[in-house]
Amino acid sequence: MLDILIFGATGYTGRLITRYLATHPQRATFTLGLAARSQQKLKALVDELGDAALHVRTFIVDVTNSDEVGTVVQEAHVVLNAVGLYSQHGNPVLEACVHHRRHYLDIVGELSQLREIIHSFDHLAAESNTVIVPCVGMIVVPSDIMAYVANKTLKSFAGPLTGIDMSTSAWEINGFTYSGGSIASALSAIENPSKEAKNAVRTDFSLSPVRGVPSPRPQAFYSLPVLDTPMRGTFFAQSMVNRRLVQRSWGLFELVARNPTGVFPPELSATVDGSEYSYGAAFKYDEFLVHSNRFRAFRYLAVFACIVMMMPFPFVLRIVSKFLPQPGEGPTDEQLEARSLNITNITTSTPDSQGHTVSVRTTFKGKGDAAYLLTAVFVSEAALALVLDKDRLPPLGKRGGVLTPMTAFGDVLVRRLNACDRIKIESEVLPTDGPKKTR
């Protein structure tokens, strides 16, 4: 049986994931398979990989055919789904994984689809110890890591019962272009969900198993607190998805902290220290997009406003999309390599009995295009965590269910990302007399 099987291997992002895993330094320790609809495209991908394609199994499968999908899914322990248009094509793969107890990862970013996945599959996956983790890409992973690592650093300095009051991430994206598949998925996410489904995910904690303190309302302009040199920016459109998933991480960790016996079987609940993972009852999260000058900030807001005004008229967006990259198209390798992602997060604790707080600065530095190259790294290393580090996964990752990157992989994924040559994650306490590195 294969360790990892990639569905949609011949798509734009699928090819990047395939290349990353096929040439991974640990390639000799896991087996790999590729699945796609087009035999011609799959052969071209294998030819492109050359020697790296040795011992890689291939499958021709139509993801709209549930019988074909079910047969192929049974060939692997971990299924990595890179098929575009998840709301139309993604569910048969996920349903087959849950039915056959195969771990499942994807890079979806459709909120209404996520809500449906949680409601339909969370209980079944948890009962069968199957790990289901949507959104293992630029959407969610860095945001989830920022809050998780900041919480660990805060607790290591101020004590295990220390909670978070506010966590804010400032994103600096240096170069960004959508692929044709991303554009098609975005249009599908706008057109397909019902109004009821869209409204259901617009509120805080709509994906969380428990409700917490609402995060600050979105605003046009932001400034990152505490730093001597302020970082300023604007509302970040991606933050709507990121916040909901970070809040789901908070909610899942809160369940563990409040009632581990209600989450895990007795033999496991006795070994789980929920306070290690809890962000605290007061936790709030927000983020924004940094701009180098005011002109870029106003231009971004203007473009975003135009897109929002066109959303009630999908046919207009369809016309515009004809002049944008089509499915299978995207940035060149040179463009992907020239880009980068830098995130700075400031997390502040709740006041102690004397009214004192502690602030933590956590940074993420990624080399390469965030939406595609780094997404390939995120989801590939998560899949390898399930294959090579399953005994070191956090409690929820061992139990299963519809999880988030940090609740499923935690420190294992952070360490794997820090070990690759594209990503560096650091965290330090910021006392009044200057920073003190703790992680």
CSV table of C-alpha atoms in Angstrom, one decimal:
chain,number,residue,atom,x,y,z
A,1,MET,CA,0.0,0.0,0.0
A,2,LEU,CA,1.2,3.5,-0.8
A,3,ASP,CA,2.0,6.0,1.9
A,4,ILE,CA,0.9,9.1,0.0
A,5,LEU,CA,-1.4,9.5,-3.0
A,6,ILE,CA,-1.8,12.9,-4.7
A,7,PHE,CA,-5.2,13.5,-6.5
A,8,GLY,CA,-5.0,16.2,-9.1
A,9,ALA,CA,-1.3,15.7,-9.6
A,10,THR,CA,-1.3,17.3,-13.0
A,11,GLY,CA,-3.0,20.6,-12.0
A,12,TYR,CA,-0.9,23.7,-11.4
A,13,THR,CA,-0.5,23.3,-7.6
A,14,GLY,CA,-0.6,19.5,-7.9
A,15,ARG,CA,2.5,19.6,-10.1
A,16,LEU,CA,4.4,21.7,-7.5
A,17,ILE,CA,3.4,19.3,-4.7
A,18,THR,CA,4.4,16.3,-6.8
A,19,ARG,CA,7.8,17.9,-7.5
A,20,TYR,CA,8.4,18.7,-3.9
A,21,LEU,CA,7.6,15.2,-2.6
A,22,ALA,CA,9.3,13.4,-5.5
A,23,THR,CA,12.6,15.2,-4.7
A,24,HIS,CA,12.2,15.3,-0.9
A,25,PRO,CA,15.3,14.5,1.2
A,26,GLN,CA,13.3,11.7,3.0
A,27,ARG,CA,12.0,10.3,-0.3
A,28,ALA,CA,13.5,6.9,0.4
A,29,THR,CA,11.4,6.5,3.5
A,30,PHE,CA,7.9,6.8,1.9
A,31,THR,CA,6.1,5.6,-1.2
A,32,LEU,CA,4.2,7.9,-3.5
A,33,GLY,CA,1.4,7.7,-6.1
A,34,LEU,CA,-0.1,10.2,-8.5
A,35,ALA,CA,-3.7,10.3,-9.7
A,36,ALA,CA,-5.2,12.4,-12.5
A,37,ARG,CA,-7.9,12.3,-15.1
A,38,SER,CA,-5.7,12.8,-18.2
A,39,GLN,CA,-3.3,10.0,-19.1
A,40,GLN,CA,-1.5,12.4,-21.5
A,41,LYS,CA,-0.9,15.0,-18.8
A,42,LEU,CA,0.1,12.4,-16.2
A,43,LYS,CA,2.7,10.9,-18.6
A,44,ALA,CA,4.0,14.4,-19.3
A,45,LEU,CA,4.4,15.0,-15.6
A,46,VAL,CA,6.2,11.7,-15.1
A,47,ASP,CA,8.6,12.5,-18.0
A,48,GLU,CA,9.3,15.9,-16.5
A,49,LEU,CA,10.2,14.3,-13.1
A,50,GLY,CA,12.7,12.0,-14.8
A,51,ASP,CA,14.6,9.8,-12.3
A,52,ALA,CA,12.6,11.3,-9.5
A,53,ALA,CA,9.6,9.4,-10.9
A,54,LEU,CA,11.1,6.0,-10.3
A,55,HIS,CA,9.0,3.8,-8.1
A,56,VAL,CA,6.1,6.3,-8.4
A,57,ARG,CA,2.7,4.6,-9.1
A,58,THR,CA,0.2,6.3,-11.4
A,59,PHE,CA,-3.6,6.1,-11.6
A,60,ILE,CA,-6.1,7.4,-14.2
A,61,VAL,CA,-9.2,8.4,-12.3
A,62,ASP,CA,-12.3,10.6,-12.9
A,63,VAL,CA,-12.9,12.4,-9.5
A,64,THR,CA,-16.6,12.7,-10.4
A,65,ASN,CA,-16.9,8.8,-10.5
A,66,SER,CA,-17.3,7.7,-6.9
A,67,ASP,CA,-16.6,4.0,-7.8
A,68,GLU,CA,-13.3,4.9,-9.4
A,69,VAL,CA,-12.3,7.2,-6.6
A,70,GLY,CA,-13.2,4.6,-3.9
A,71,THR,CA,-11.1,2.0,-5.6
A,72,VAL,CA,-8.0,4.3,-6.0
A,73,VAL,CA,-8.3,5.8,-2.5
A,74,GLN,CA,-7.9,2.3,-0.9
A,75,GLU,CA,-4.4,2.2,-2.4
A,76,ALA,CA,-2.9,4.7,0.1
A,77,HIS,CA,-2.7,5.6,3.8
A,78,VAL,CA,-2.8,9.4,3.2
A,79,VAL,CA,-4.7,11.1,0.3
A,80,LEU,CA,-3.6,14.6,-0.6
A,81,ASN,CA,-6.3,16.2,-2.7
A,82,ALA,CA,-5.1,19.0,-5.1
A,83,VAL,CA,-8.2,18.8,-7.3
A,84,GLY,CA,-9.6,22.3,-8.2
A,85,LEU,CA,-13.2,23.4,-7.7
A,86,TYR,CA,-13.7,21.5,-4.5
A,87,SER,CA,-17.4,22.4,-4.2
A,88,GLN,CA,-18.0,20.5,-7.4
A,89,HIS,CA,-15.3,17.8,-7.5
A,90,GLY,CA,-13.8,17.5,-4.0
A,91,ASN,CA,-16.4,15.7,-2.0
A,92,PRO,CA,-16.2,12.2,-3.7
A,93,VAL,CA,-12.5,12.0,-2.7
A,94,LEU,CA,-13.3,13.1,0.9
A,95,GLU,CA,-16.3,10.8,1.2
A,96,ALA,CA,-14.2,7.8,0.0
A,97,CYS,CA,-11.4,8.6,2.5
A,98,VAL,CA,-13.9,8.7,5.4
A,99,HIS,CA,-15.6,5.5,4.2
A,100,HIS,CA,-12.3,3.6,3.8
A,101,ARG,CA,-10.6,5.2,6.8
A,102,ARG,CA,-7.8,7.0,4.9
A,103,HIS,CA,-6.3,10.2,6.1
A,104,TYR,CA,-7.2,13.2,4.0
A,105,LEU,CA,-5.5,16.6,3.3
A,106,ASP,CA,-6.4,19.4,0.9
A,107,ILE,CA,-5.8,23.1,0.2
A,108,VAL,CA,-9.4,24.2,0.0
A,109,GLY,CA,-10.3,27.7,1.2
A,110,GLU,CA,-14.1,27.7,0.8
A,111,LEU,CA,-15.7,28.5,4.1
A,112,SER,CA,-19.2,27.2,3.3
A,113,GLN,CA,-17.6,24.0,2.0
A,114,LEU,CA,-15.6,23.7,5.3
A,115,ARG,CA,-18.7,24.0,7.4
A,116,GLU,CA,-20.3,21.2,5.4
A,117,ILE,CA,-17.2,19.0,5.8
A,118,ILE,CA,-17.2,19.5,9.6
A,119,HIS,CA,-20.9,18.8,10.0
A,120,SER,CA,-20.9,15.8,7.7
A,121,PHE,CA,-17.6,14.0,8.6
A,122,ASP,CA,-16.2,15.2,12.0
A,123,HIS,CA,-18.0,12.6,14.1
A,124,LEU,CA,-17.4,9.7,11.7
A,125,ALA,CA,-13.7,10.6,11.2
A,126,ALA,CA,-13.1,10.8,15.0
A,127,GLU,CA,-14.8,7.5,15.6
A,128,SER,CA,-12.6,5.8,13.0
A,129,ASN,CA,-9.3,7.6,14.0
A,130,THR,CA,-9.2,9.2,10.5
A,131,VAL,CA,-7.5,12.6,10.2
A,132,ILE,CA,-9.2,15.0,7.9
A,133,VAL,CA,-7.5,18.4,7.5
A,134,PRO,CA,-8.7,20.9,4.9
A,135,CYS,CA,-7.0,24.2,4.3
A,136,VAL,CA,-3.3,23.0,4.5
A,137,GLY,CA,-2.0,25.9,2.4
A,138,MET,CA,-1.2,29.6,2.5
A,139,ILE,CA,-4.8,30.0,3.6
A,140,VAL,CA,-4.8,29.1,7.4
A,141,VAL,CA,-1.4,27.4,7.9
A,142,PRO,CA,0.7,30.5,8.7
A,143,SER,CA,-2.1,32.1,10.8
A,144,ASP,CA,-2.6,28.9,12.7
A,145,ILE,CA,1.1,28.6,13.3
A,146,MET,CA,1.4,32.2,14.6
A,147,ALA,CA,-1.2,31.8,17.3
A,148,TYR,CA,0.0,28.3,18.2
A,149,VAL,CA,3.7,29.1,18.5
A,150,ALA,CA,3.0,32.4,20.3
A,151,ASN,CA,0.9,30.5,22.9
A,152,LYS,CA,3.7,28.0,23.5
A,153,THR,CA,6.3,30.8,23.9
A,154,LEU,CA,4.0,32.7,26.3
A,155,LYS,CA,3.4,29.7,28.5
A,156,SER,CA,7.1,28.7,28.6
A,157,PHE,CA,7.9,32.2,30.0
A,158,ALA,CA,4.8,33.1,32.1
A,159,GLY,CA,3.5,29.7,33.2
A,160,PRO,CA,1.2,27.0,31.8
A,161,LEU,CA,-2.0,28.7,32.9
A,162,THR,CA,-1.2,31.9,31.1
A,163,GLY,CA,-3.9,32.9,28.6
A,164,ILE,CA,-3.9,35.1,25.5
A,165,ASP,CA,-5.8,38.3,25.3
A,166,MET,CA,-5.0,39.4,21.8
A,167,SER,CA,-3.0,38.0,18.9
A,168,THR,CA,-2.4,40.0,15.7
A,169,SER,CA,-0.5,39.0,12.6
A,170,ALA,CA,0.9,41.4,10.0
A,171,TRP,CA,1.3,39.8,6.6
A,172,GLU,CA,3.9,41.0,4.1
A,173,ILE,CA,3.4,39.3,0.7
A,174,ASN,CA,6.1,40.1,-1.7
A,175,GLY,CA,4.7,39.3,-5.1
A,176,PHE,CA,1.4,37.5,-5.8
A,177,THR,CA,-0.4,36.1,-8.8
A,178,TYR,CA,-3.4,33.8,-9.0
A,179,SER,CA,-3.3,30.6,-11.0
A,180,GLY,CA,-6.1,29.7,-13.3
A,181,GLY,CA,-7.3,27.0,-10.9
A,182,SER,CA,-7.4,29.5,-8.0
A,183,ILE,CA,-9.5,31.9,-10.0
A,184,ALA,CA,-11.9,29.1,-11.0
A,185,SER,CA,-12.2,28.0,-7.4
A,186,ALA,CA,-12.8,31.5,-6.2
A,187,LEU,CA,-15.6,32.0,-8.7
A,188,SER,CA,-17.1,28.7,-7.7
A,189,ALA,CA,-17.1,29.7,-4.1
A,190,ILE,CA,-18.9,32.9,-4.9
A,191,GLU,CA,-21.5,31.4,-7.2
A,192,ASN,CA,-22.4,28.0,-5.7
A,193,PRO,CA,-23.1,28.4,-2.0
A,194,SER,CA,-26.6,29.5,-1.0
A,195,LYS,CA,-27.2,32.7,0.8
A,196,GLU,CA,-27.9,30.8,3.9
A,197,ALA,CA,-24.7,28.9,3.7
A,198,LYS,CA,-22.7,32.1,3.1
A,199,ASN,CA,-24.3,33.8,6.1
A,200,ALA,CA,-23.7,30.9,8.3
A,201,VAL,CA,-19.9,31.3,8.2
A,202,ARG,CA,-19.7,35.0,8.4
A,203,THR,CA,-19.8,35.1,12.2
A,204,ASP,CA,-17.0,34.5,14.6
A,205,PHE,CA,-16.7,30.8,15.8
A,206,SER,CA,-19.0,29.6,13.0
A,207,LEU,CA,-16.5,26.7,12.6
A,208,SER,CA,-15.6,26.2,16.2
A,209,PRO,CA,-17.2,23.6,18.5
A,210,VAL,CA,-17.5,26.2,21.3
A,211,ARG,CA,-18.0,30.0,21.2
A,212,GLY,CA,-15.5,32.4,22.5
A,213,VAL,CA,-14.9,36.2,22.8
A,214,PRO,CA,-15.5,37.8,19.3
A,215,SER,CA,-12.4,39.2,17.7
A,216,PRO,CA,-12.3,42.9,16.8
A,217,ARG,CA,-14.4,44.0,13.9
A,218,PRO,CA,-12.6,44.4,10.5
A,219,GLN,CA,-11.3,47.9,9.9
A,220,ALA,CA,-9.8,49.6,6.9
A,221,PHE,CA,-6.5,50.5,8.5
A,222,TYR,CA,-4.3,48.6,11.1
A,223,SER,CA,-1.2,49.1,13.1
A,224,LEU,CA,0.7,46.3,14.9
A,225,PRO,CA,1.0,47.1,18.6
A,226,VAL,CA,4.1,47.1,20.9
A,227,LEU,CA,6.8,47.4,18.3
A,228,ASP,CA,9.1,50.4,18.4
A,229,THR,CA,8.7,50.8,14.6
A,230,PRO,CA,5.0,50.3,13.9
A,231,MET,CA,3.9,48.1,11.1
A,232,ARG,CA,0.8,49.5,9.3
A,233,GLY,CA,-1.5,48.1,6.7
A,234,THR,CA,-5.1,47.4,5.6
A,235,PHE,CA,-7.9,44.9,5.9
A,236,PHE,CA,-6.8,41.5,4.5
A,237,ALA,CA,-9.4,39.7,2.5
A,238,GLN,CA,-8.0,36.3,3.3
A,239,SER,CA,-8.4,37.1,7.1
A,240,MET,CA,-12.1,36.0,7.0
A,241,VAL,CA,-11.1,32.4,6.3
A,242,ASN,CA,-8.0,32.5,8.5
A,243,ARG,CA,-9.8,33.8,11.5
A,244,ARG,CA,-12.5,31.2,11.4
A,245,LEU,CA,-10.0,28.4,11.2
A,246,VAL,CA,-7.8,29.8,14.0
A,247,GLN,CA,-11.0,30.1,16.1
A,248,ARG,CA,-11.7,26.4,15.3
A,249,SER,CA,-8.2,25.6,16.6
A,250,TRP,CA,-9.0,27.6,19.8
A,251,GLY,CA,-12.3,25.8,20.2
A,252,LEU,CA,-10.9,22.3,19.7
A,253,PHE,CA,-8.1,23.0,22.2
A,254,GLU,CA,-10.6,24.4,24.6
A,255,LEU,CA,-12.6,21.2,24.4
A,256,VAL,CA,-9.5,19.3,25.4
A,257,ALA,CA,-8.7,21.7,28.2
A,258,ARG,CA,-12.2,21.7,29.7
A,259,ASN,CA,-13.2,18.1,29.4
A,260,PRO,CA,-10.5,15.7,28.0
A,261,THR,CA,-12.6,12.7,29.0
A,262,GLY,CA,-15.4,13.9,26.7
A,263,VAL,CA,-13.0,14.1,23.8
A,264,PHE,CA,-10.7,11.1,24.2
A,265,PRO,CA,-11.1,7.5,25.4
A,266,PRO,CA,-10.1,6.9,29.0
A,267,GLU,CA,-6.7,5.4,28.3
A,268,LEU,CA,-5.7,8.5,26.4
A,269,SER,CA,-7.5,11.3,28.3
A,270,ALA,CA,-5.6,10.5,31.5
A,271,THR,CA,-2.3,11.4,29.7
A,272,VAL,CA,-3.5,14.6,28.1
A,273,ASP,CA,-2.7,18.0,29.8
A,274,GLY,CA,-5.3,20.3,28.2
A,275,SER,CA,-3.7,23.5,29.7
A,276,GLU,CA,-0.7,22.9,27.5
A,277,TYR,CA,-2.8,23.6,24.4
A,278,SER,CA,-5.5,26.1,25.6
A,279,TYR,CA,-5.2,29.7,24.4
A,280,GLY,CA,-7.5,30.9,27.2
A,281,ALA,CA,-11.1,32.0,27.4
A,282,ALA,CA,-10.3,35.6,26.4
A,283,PHE,CA,-8.4,34.7,23.2
A,284,LYS,CA,-9.0,37.0,20.2
A,285,TYR,CA,-7.3,36.9,16.8
A,286,ASP,CA,-6.9,39.4,14.0
A,287,GLU,CA,-4.6,40.1,11.0
A,288,PHE,CA,-3.9,42.6,8.3
A,289,LEU,CA,-1.9,43.1,5.1
A,290,VAL,CA,1.2,45.3,5.3
A,291,HIS,CA,1.8,47.8,2.4
A,292,SER,CA,5.0,49.7,1.6
A,293,ASN,CA,3.3,53.0,1.1
A,294,ARG,CA,-0.2,54.7,1.3
A,295,PHE,CA,-0.7,54.5,-2.5
A,296,ARG,CA,-0.4,50.7,-2.5
A,297,ALA,CA,-2.8,50.6,0.5
A,298,PHE,CA,-5.5,52.7,-1.1
A,299,ARG,CA,-5.0,50.7,-4.4
A,300,TYR,CA,-5.6,47.4,-2.6
A,301,LEU,CA,-8.7,48.7,-0.9
A,302,ALA,CA,-10.0,50.1,-4.2
A,303,VAL,CA,-9.5,46.7,-6.0
A,304,PHE,CA,-11.1,44.8,-3.1
A,305,ALA,CA,-14.1,47.2,-3.1
A,306,CYS,CA,-14.6,46.6,-6.8
A,307,ILE,CA,-14.5,42.8,-6.3
A,308,VAL,CA,-17.1,43.1,-3.5
A,309,MET,CA,-19.4,45.2,-5.6
A,310,MET,CA,-19.2,42.6,-8.5
A,311,MET,CA,-19.9,39.6,-6.2
A,312,PRO,CA,-23.7,39.9,-6.6
A,313,PHE,CA,-23.1,39.7,-10.3
A,314,PRO,CA,-21.1,36.5,-10.9
A,315,PHE,CA,-21.5,36.8,-14.7
A,316,VAL,CA,-19.4,40.0,-14.6
A,317,LEU,CA,-16.7,38.1,-12.7
A,318,ARG,CA,-16.9,35.4,-15.3
A,319,ILE,CA,-16.3,37.9,-18.1
A,320,VAL,CA,-13.3,39.4,-16.3
A,321,SER,CA,-11.9,35.9,-15.6
A,322,LYS,CA,-11.6,35.3,-19.4
A,323,PHE,CA,-8.7,37.8,-19.4
A,324,LEU,CA,-6.9,36.1,-16.4
A,325,PRO,CA,-4.9,32.8,-16.2
A,326,GLN,CA,-7.0,29.7,-17.1
A,327,PRO,CA,-7.0,26.4,-15.2
A,328,GLY,CA,-3.5,24.8,-15.4
A,329,GLU,CA,-1.8,28.1,-15.9
A,330,GLY,CA,0.1,30.2,-13.4
A,331,PRO,CA,3.3,32.0,-12.5
A,332,THR,CA,6.6,30.8,-14.0
A,333,ASP,CA,9.2,29.0,-11.9
A,334,GLU,CA,11.3,32.2,-11.9
A,335,GLN,CA,8.4,34.3,-10.7
A,336,LEU,CA,7.6,31.7,-7.9
A,337,GLU,CA,11.2,31.8,-6.7
A,338,ALA,CA,11.5,35.6,-6.7
A,339,ARG,CA,8.6,36.0,-4.2
A,340,SER,CA,8.4,35.7,-0.4
A,341,LEU,CA,6.2,35.8,2.6
A,342,ASN,CA,7.0,37.5,5.9
A,343,ILE,CA,4.6,37.6,8.9
A,344,THR,CA,5.1,39.3,12.2
A,345,ASN,CA,2.7,38.4,15.0
A,346,ILE,CA,2.3,40.2,18.4
A,347,THR,CA,0.5,38.2,21.0
A,348,THR,CA,-0.3,39.7,24.5
A,349,SER,CA,-1.3,37.8,27.6
A,350,THR,CA,-4.3,38.5,29.8
A,351,PRO,CA,-3.3,40.6,32.8
A,352,ASP,CA,-2.1,38.8,35.9
A,353,SER,CA,-3.3,39.5,39.4
A,354,GLN,CA,-1.2,42.7,39.5
A,355,GLY,CA,-2.4,43.9,36.1
A,356,HIS,CA,0.9,43.0,34.2
A,357,THR,CA,0.9,41.6,30.7
A,358,VAL,CA,3.5,39.8,28.6
A,359,SER,CA,3.9,40.3,24.9
A,360,VAL,CA,5.4,37.8,22.4
A,361,ARG,CA,6.7,38.4,18.9
A,362,THR,CA,6.5,35.5,16.5
A,363,THR,CA,7.9,35.7,13.0
A,364,PHE,CA,7.4,33.6,9.9
A,365,LYS,CA,9.8,34.0,6.9
A,366,GLY,CA,9.1,32.0,3.8
A,367,LYS,CA,11.2,32.0,0.6
A,368,GLY,CA,9.1,31.5,-2.6
A,369,ASP,CA,5.6,32.3,-3.7
A,370,ALA,CA,3.2,31.9,-0.7
A,371,ALA,CA,0.1,30.8,-2.6
A,372,TYR,CA,1.8,28.0,-4.5
A,373,LEU,CA,5.4,27.1,-3.6
A,374,LEU,CA,4.9,27.5,0.1
A,375,THR,CA,1.5,25.8,-0.1
A,376,ALA,CA,3.2,22.8,-1.7
A,377,VAL,CA,5.6,22.7,1.3
A,378,PHE,CA,2.9,23.0,3.9
A,379,VAL,CA,0.6,20.2,2.6
A,380,SER,CA,3.5,17.9,1.7
A,381,GLU,CA,5.2,18.2,5.1
A,382,ALA,CA,1.8,17.7,6.8
A,383,ALA,CA,1.3,14.5,4.8
A,384,LEU,CA,4.8,13.3,5.8
A,385,ALA,CA,3.9,14.0,9.4
A,386,LEU,CA,1.1,11.5,9.1
A,387,VAL,CA,3.3,9.0,7.5
A,388,LEU,CA,6.7,9.4,9.3
A,389,ASP,CA,5.8,11.1,12.6
A,390,LYS,CA,2.4,9.6,13.5
A,391,ASP,CA,3.6,8.5,17.0
A,392,ARG,CA,4.6,12.1,17.8
A,393,LEU,CA,1.4,13.8,16.7
A,394,PRO,CA,-0.6,15.8,19.3
A,395,PRO,CA,-3.6,14.0,21.0
A,396,LEU,CA,-6.2,15.3,18.5
A,397,GLY,CA,-4.0,14.2,15.6
A,398,LYS,CA,-3.9,10.7,17.1
A,399,ARG,CA,-7.7,10.7,17.7
A,400,GLY,CA,-8.8,12.0,14.3
A,401,GLY,CA,-11.7,14.1,13.1
A,402,VAL,CA,-12.0,17.2,11.0
A,403,LEU,CA,-9.1,19.2,12.4
A,404,THR,CA,-7.0,22.2,11.7
A,405,PRO,CA,-3.2,22.1,10.9
A,406,MET,CA,-2.1,22.9,14.4
A,407,THR,CA,-4.6,20.7,16.2
A,408,ALA,CA,-3.7,17.8,13.9
A,409,PHE,CA,0.1,18.3,13.7
A,410,GLY,CA,1.2,20.9,16.3
A,411,ASP,CA,4.9,20.9,17.0
A,412,VAL,CA,5.6,18.1,14.5
A,413,LEU,CA,4.6,20.4,11.6
A,414,VAL,CA,6.4,23.4,13.0
A,415,ARG,CA,9.6,21.4,13.3
A,416,ARG,CA,9.3,19.9,9.8
A,417,LEU,CA,8.8,23.4,8.3
A,418,ASN,CA,11.7,24.8,10.2
A,419,ALA,CA,13.9,21.9,8.9
A,420,CYS,CA,13.2,22.7,5.3
A,421,ASP,CA,15.3,25.4,3.5
A,422,ARG,CA,12.4,27.7,2.7
A,423,ILE,CA,10.9,28.5,6.0
A,424,LYS,CA,12.0,29.9,9.4
A,425,ILE,CA,9.7,30.3,12.3
A,426,GLU,CA,10.9,32.0,15.5
A,427,SER,CA,9.3,33.4,18.7
A,428,GLU,CA,10.5,35.6,21.5
A,429,VAL,CA,9.2,37.3,24.6
A,430,LEU,CA,9.2,41.1,24.5
A,431,PRO,CA,9.8,42.4,28.0
A,432,THR,CA,10.2,46.1,28.6
A,433,ASP,CA,14.0,46.0,28.5
A,434,GLY,CA,14.1,44.3,25.1
A,435,PRO,CA,13.4,41.0,23.4
A,436,LYS,CA,14.3,37.7,25.0
A,437,LYS,CA,14.3,34.7,22.7
A,438,THR,CA,12.6,31.7,24.2
A,439,ARG,CA,11.9,29.4,21.2
